[in-house]
């Protein structure tokens, strides 16, 4: 029997986690790009740098993405689409019942905070970079706006649990509530991105703060969490 010894060609050093080789190439590119965009800035990151971080040729990256704008668009979409899809389902299930709306708002806020807090990189920190105002990212902005509107509608219905509470217009309330949830983004930036630091961000605490902002008291919040 002839034994053929395989020799591996030296490649570029990988900047992605040890588990990344188990991911498809497209996912490796997204993971490496997310880290570079957050750490170095979107404008300062080139497609060559992303390819080098993954350990592939730049031409191979273009097989999966037309450029770094497309990479950023997908990262942004992934950071908000799961919450938007969940919000639609929760709003439909809650209907017009204030208690159900409060439970839905709690679930949405906790899940949204979890997504932002546990993502491999703090992609939410890129929401306000100037490039995201470009029309190339219209889909992301529209999706996030839809999520914000659902926050406002759920918050308005949940607020009916408190007799005599001041009514805040749904657009304003939605902006307030989504900002409460997205406080996770600066918290991650301030505390670092190590797993130990991220664990300190408790989605349940964020969800409770969201309901308080909607005007609910301790009893209503406990009931919403239980619901």
Coordinates of C-alpha atoms in Angstrom, one line a residue:
X1 CA 0.0 0.0 0.0
X2 CA 1.3 3.4 -0.9
X3 CA 1.0 6.1 1.6
X4 CA 0.7 9.6 0.1
X5 CA 1.7 12.3 2.6
X6 CA -0.4 15.4 2.3
X7 CA 1.3 18.8 2.8
X8 CA -0.7 21.8 3.5
X9 CA 0.0 25.0 1.7
X10 CA 0.7 27.9 4.1
X11 CA -2.2 30.3 4.1
X12 CA -3.0 33.6 5.6
X13 CA -3.5 33.7 9.4
X14 CA -7.1 33.7 10.3
X15 CA -8.6 36.4 12.5
X16 CA -11.9 34.5 13.0
X17 CA -12.7 32.3 16.0
X18 CA -11.4 28.7 16.1
X19 CA -14.9 27.4 15.2
X20 CA -15.2 29.5 12.1
X21 CA -13.6 26.8 9.8
X22 CA -16.7 24.8 10.5
X23 CA -18.8 27.5 8.9
X24 CA -19.5 27.9 5.2
X25 CA -17.2 30.5 3.5
X26 CA -20.0 33.0 3.3
X27 CA -20.6 32.9 7.1
X28 CA -16.9 33.1 7.7
X29 CA -16.8 36.3 5.6
X30 CA -19.7 37.8 7.5
X31 CA -18.1 37.0 10.9
X32 CA -14.7 38.4 10.0
X33 CA -16.2 41.5 8.4
X34 CA -18.4 42.1 11.5
X35 CA -15.4 42.1 13.7
X36 CA -13.4 44.4 11.5
X37 CA -16.3 46.9 10.9
X38 CA -16.9 47.2 14.6
X39 CA -13.2 47.3 15.7
X40 CA -11.7 49.4 12.9
X41 CA -14.7 51.1 11.3
X42 CA -16.6 50.4 8.1
X43 CA -14.8 53.1 6.1
X44 CA -11.3 51.9 7.2
X45 CA -12.0 48.2 6.3
X46 CA -11.2 47.0 2.8
X47 CA -12.4 43.8 1.2
X48 CA -8.8 42.7 1.0
X49 CA -8.6 43.1 4.8
X50 CA -11.7 41.0 5.2
X51 CA -10.4 38.3 2.8
X52 CA -7.1 38.3 4.7
X53 CA -8.9 37.8 8.0
X54 CA -10.7 34.8 6.6
X55 CA -7.7 33.4 4.9
X56 CA -9.1 33.5 1.3
X57 CA -8.2 35.4 -1.8
X58 CA -10.0 38.7 -2.5
X59 CA -11.4 37.3 -5.7
X60 CA -13.0 34.5 -3.6
X61 CA -14.8 37.0 -1.5
X62 CA -16.3 38.6 -4.6
X63 CA -17.8 35.2 -5.4
X64 CA -20.1 35.6 -2.4
X65 CA -20.5 39.4 -2.1
X66 CA -20.3 42.2 -4.7
X67 CA -18.5 44.4 -2.1
X68 CA -18.4 45.5 1.5
X69 CA -21.6 47.4 1.1
X70 CA -23.4 44.1 0.5
X71 CA -21.7 42.5 3.5
X72 CA -22.8 45.4 5.7
X73 CA -26.3 45.2 4.4
X74 CA -26.6 41.6 5.3
X75 CA -25.2 42.1 8.7
X76 CA -27.6 44.9 9.4
X77 CA -30.5 42.9 8.1
X78 CA -29.6 39.9 10.4
X79 CA -29.5 42.2 13.4
X80 CA -33.0 43.4 13.0
X81 CA -35.0 41.0 10.8
X82 CA -35.6 38.3 13.5
X83 CA -37.0 40.9 15.9
X84 CA -39.2 42.4 13.2
X85 CA -40.6 39.0 12.2
X86 CA -41.2 38.1 15.8
X87 CA -42.9 41.5 16.4
X88 CA -45.4 40.9 13.6
X89 CA -46.4 37.5 15.0
X90 CA -46.7 38.8 18.6
X91 CA -48.8 41.8 17.6
X92 CA -51.1 39.6 15.6
X93 CA -51.5 37.2 18.5
X94 CA -52.0 39.9 21.1
X95 CA -54.9 41.5 19.2
X96 CA -56.6 44.4 21.1
X97 CA -56.2 42.9 24.5
X98 CA -54.0 45.2 26.7
X99 CA -52.7 42.3 28.9
X100 CA -51.7 40.3 25.9
X101 CA -50.1 43.4 24.4
X102 CA -48.1 43.8 27.6
X103 CA -46.9 40.2 27.5
X104 CA -46.1 40.6 23.8
X105 CA -44.1 43.7 24.4
X106 CA -42.2 42.1 27.2
X107 CA -41.3 39.1 25.0
X108 CA -40.3 41.3 22.1
X109 CA -38.1 43.5 24.2
X110 CA -36.4 40.6 26.0
X111 CA -35.8 38.7 22.7
X112 CA -34.6 41.9 20.9
X113 CA -32.2 42.7 23.7
X114 CA -30.9 39.1 23.7
X115 CA -30.2 39.3 20.0
X116 CA -28.3 42.5 20.4
X117 CA -26.4 41.4 23.5
X118 CA -25.4 37.9 22.3
X119 CA -24.4 38.6 18.7
X120 CA -20.7 37.7 18.0
X121 CA -20.0 41.4 17.4
X122 CA -21.7 44.6 18.3
X123 CA -23.2 45.2 14.9
X124 CA -25.8 47.6 16.4
X125 CA -22.9 50.1 16.9
X126 CA -23.0 50.6 13.1
X127 CA -26.6 51.7 13.0
X128 CA -25.7 55.4 13.1
X129 CA -22.6 55.5 10.9
X130 CA -23.1 58.0 8.0
X131 CA -22.9 55.3 5.3
X132 CA -26.1 53.6 6.6
X133 CA -28.1 56.7 5.6
X134 CA -27.3 55.9 1.9
X135 CA -30.2 54.5 -0.2
X136 CA -28.3 51.2 -0.5
X137 CA -29.4 50.5 3.1
X138 CA -33.1 51.5 2.6
X139 CA -34.3 48.0 3.3
X140 CA -32.6 47.9 6.7
X141 CA -33.9 51.3 7.7
X142 CA -37.5 50.4 6.6
X143 CA -37.4 47.1 8.5
X144 CA -36.1 48.8 11.7
X145 CA -38.8 51.5 11.3
X146 CA -41.5 48.8 11.1
X147 CA -40.1 47.3 14.3
X148 CA -40.2 50.7 16.0
X149 CA -43.8 51.2 14.9
X150 CA -44.8 47.8 16.4
X151 CA -43.1 48.7 19.6
X152 CA -45.2 51.9 19.7
X153 CA -48.5 50.1 19.0
X154 CA -47.9 47.3 21.6
X155 CA -46.8 49.9 24.1
X156 CA -49.9 52.0 23.5
X157 CA -52.2 49.0 24.0
X158 CA -50.3 47.8 27.1
X159 CA -50.6 51.3 28.6
X160 CA -54.4 50.9 28.7
X161 CA -53.8 48.6 31.7
X162 CA -53.1 51.7 33.8
X163 CA -56.3 53.8 34.2
X164 CA -55.8 57.5 33.7
X165 CA -52.3 57.1 32.4
X166 CA -51.1 59.8 30.0
X167 CA -51.3 58.9 26.4
X168 CA -48.1 59.2 24.4
X169 CA -48.5 59.2 20.6
X170 CA -47.6 55.8 19.1
X171 CA -44.7 57.1 16.9
X172 CA -43.1 58.9 19.9
X173 CA -43.7 55.9 22.2
X174 CA -42.2 53.5 19.6
X175 CA -39.1 55.6 19.3
X176 CA -38.7 55.7 23.1
X177 CA -39.2 52.0 23.6
X178 CA -36.8 50.8 20.9
X179 CA -34.2 53.2 22.3
X180 CA -34.6 51.5 25.7
X181 CA -33.9 48.2 24.1
X182 CA -31.0 49.4 22.0
X183 CA -29.3 50.7 25.1
X184 CA -27.7 47.3 24.9
X185 CA -25.5 48.6 22.1
X186 CA -23.7 51.4 24.0
X187 CA -23.5 49.1 27.1
X188 CA -21.6 46.5 25.0
X189 CA -19.4 49.2 23.6
X190 CA -18.6 50.6 27.1
X191 CA -18.0 47.3 28.8
X192 CA -16.2 45.6 26.0
X193 CA -17.1 42.6 24.0
X194 CA -15.8 39.7 26.1
X195 CA -18.3 37.0 27.0
X196 CA -18.0 37.9 30.7
X197 CA -19.0 41.5 30.0
X198 CA -21.9 40.7 27.7
X199 CA -23.4 38.3 30.3
X200 CA -24.0 41.3 32.6
X201 CA -26.6 42.7 30.1
X202 CA -29.8 40.9 31.3
X203 CA -32.6 40.9 28.7
X204 CA -35.2 40.6 31.4
X205 CA -34.0 43.8 33.0
X206 CA -34.2 45.6 29.6
X207 CA -37.7 44.2 29.0
X208 CA -38.9 45.4 32.4
X209 CA -37.5 48.9 31.7
X210 CA -39.3 48.9 28.4
X211 CA -42.7 48.2 30.1
X212 CA -42.0 50.9 32.7
X213 CA -41.4 53.4 29.9
X214 CA -44.8 52.4 28.5
X215 CA -46.3 53.4 31.8
X216 CA -46.8 50.0 33.5
X217 CA -46.3 49.5 37.2
X218 CA -44.7 46.6 39.1
X219 CA -47.9 44.5 39.2
X220 CA -48.5 44.8 35.4
X221 CA -44.9 44.1 34.6
X222 CA -44.9 40.9 36.7
X223 CA -48.1 39.7 35.0
X224 CA -46.6 40.5 31.6
X225 CA -43.4 38.5 32.4
X226 CA -45.5 35.6 33.6
X227 CA -47.7 35.8 30.5

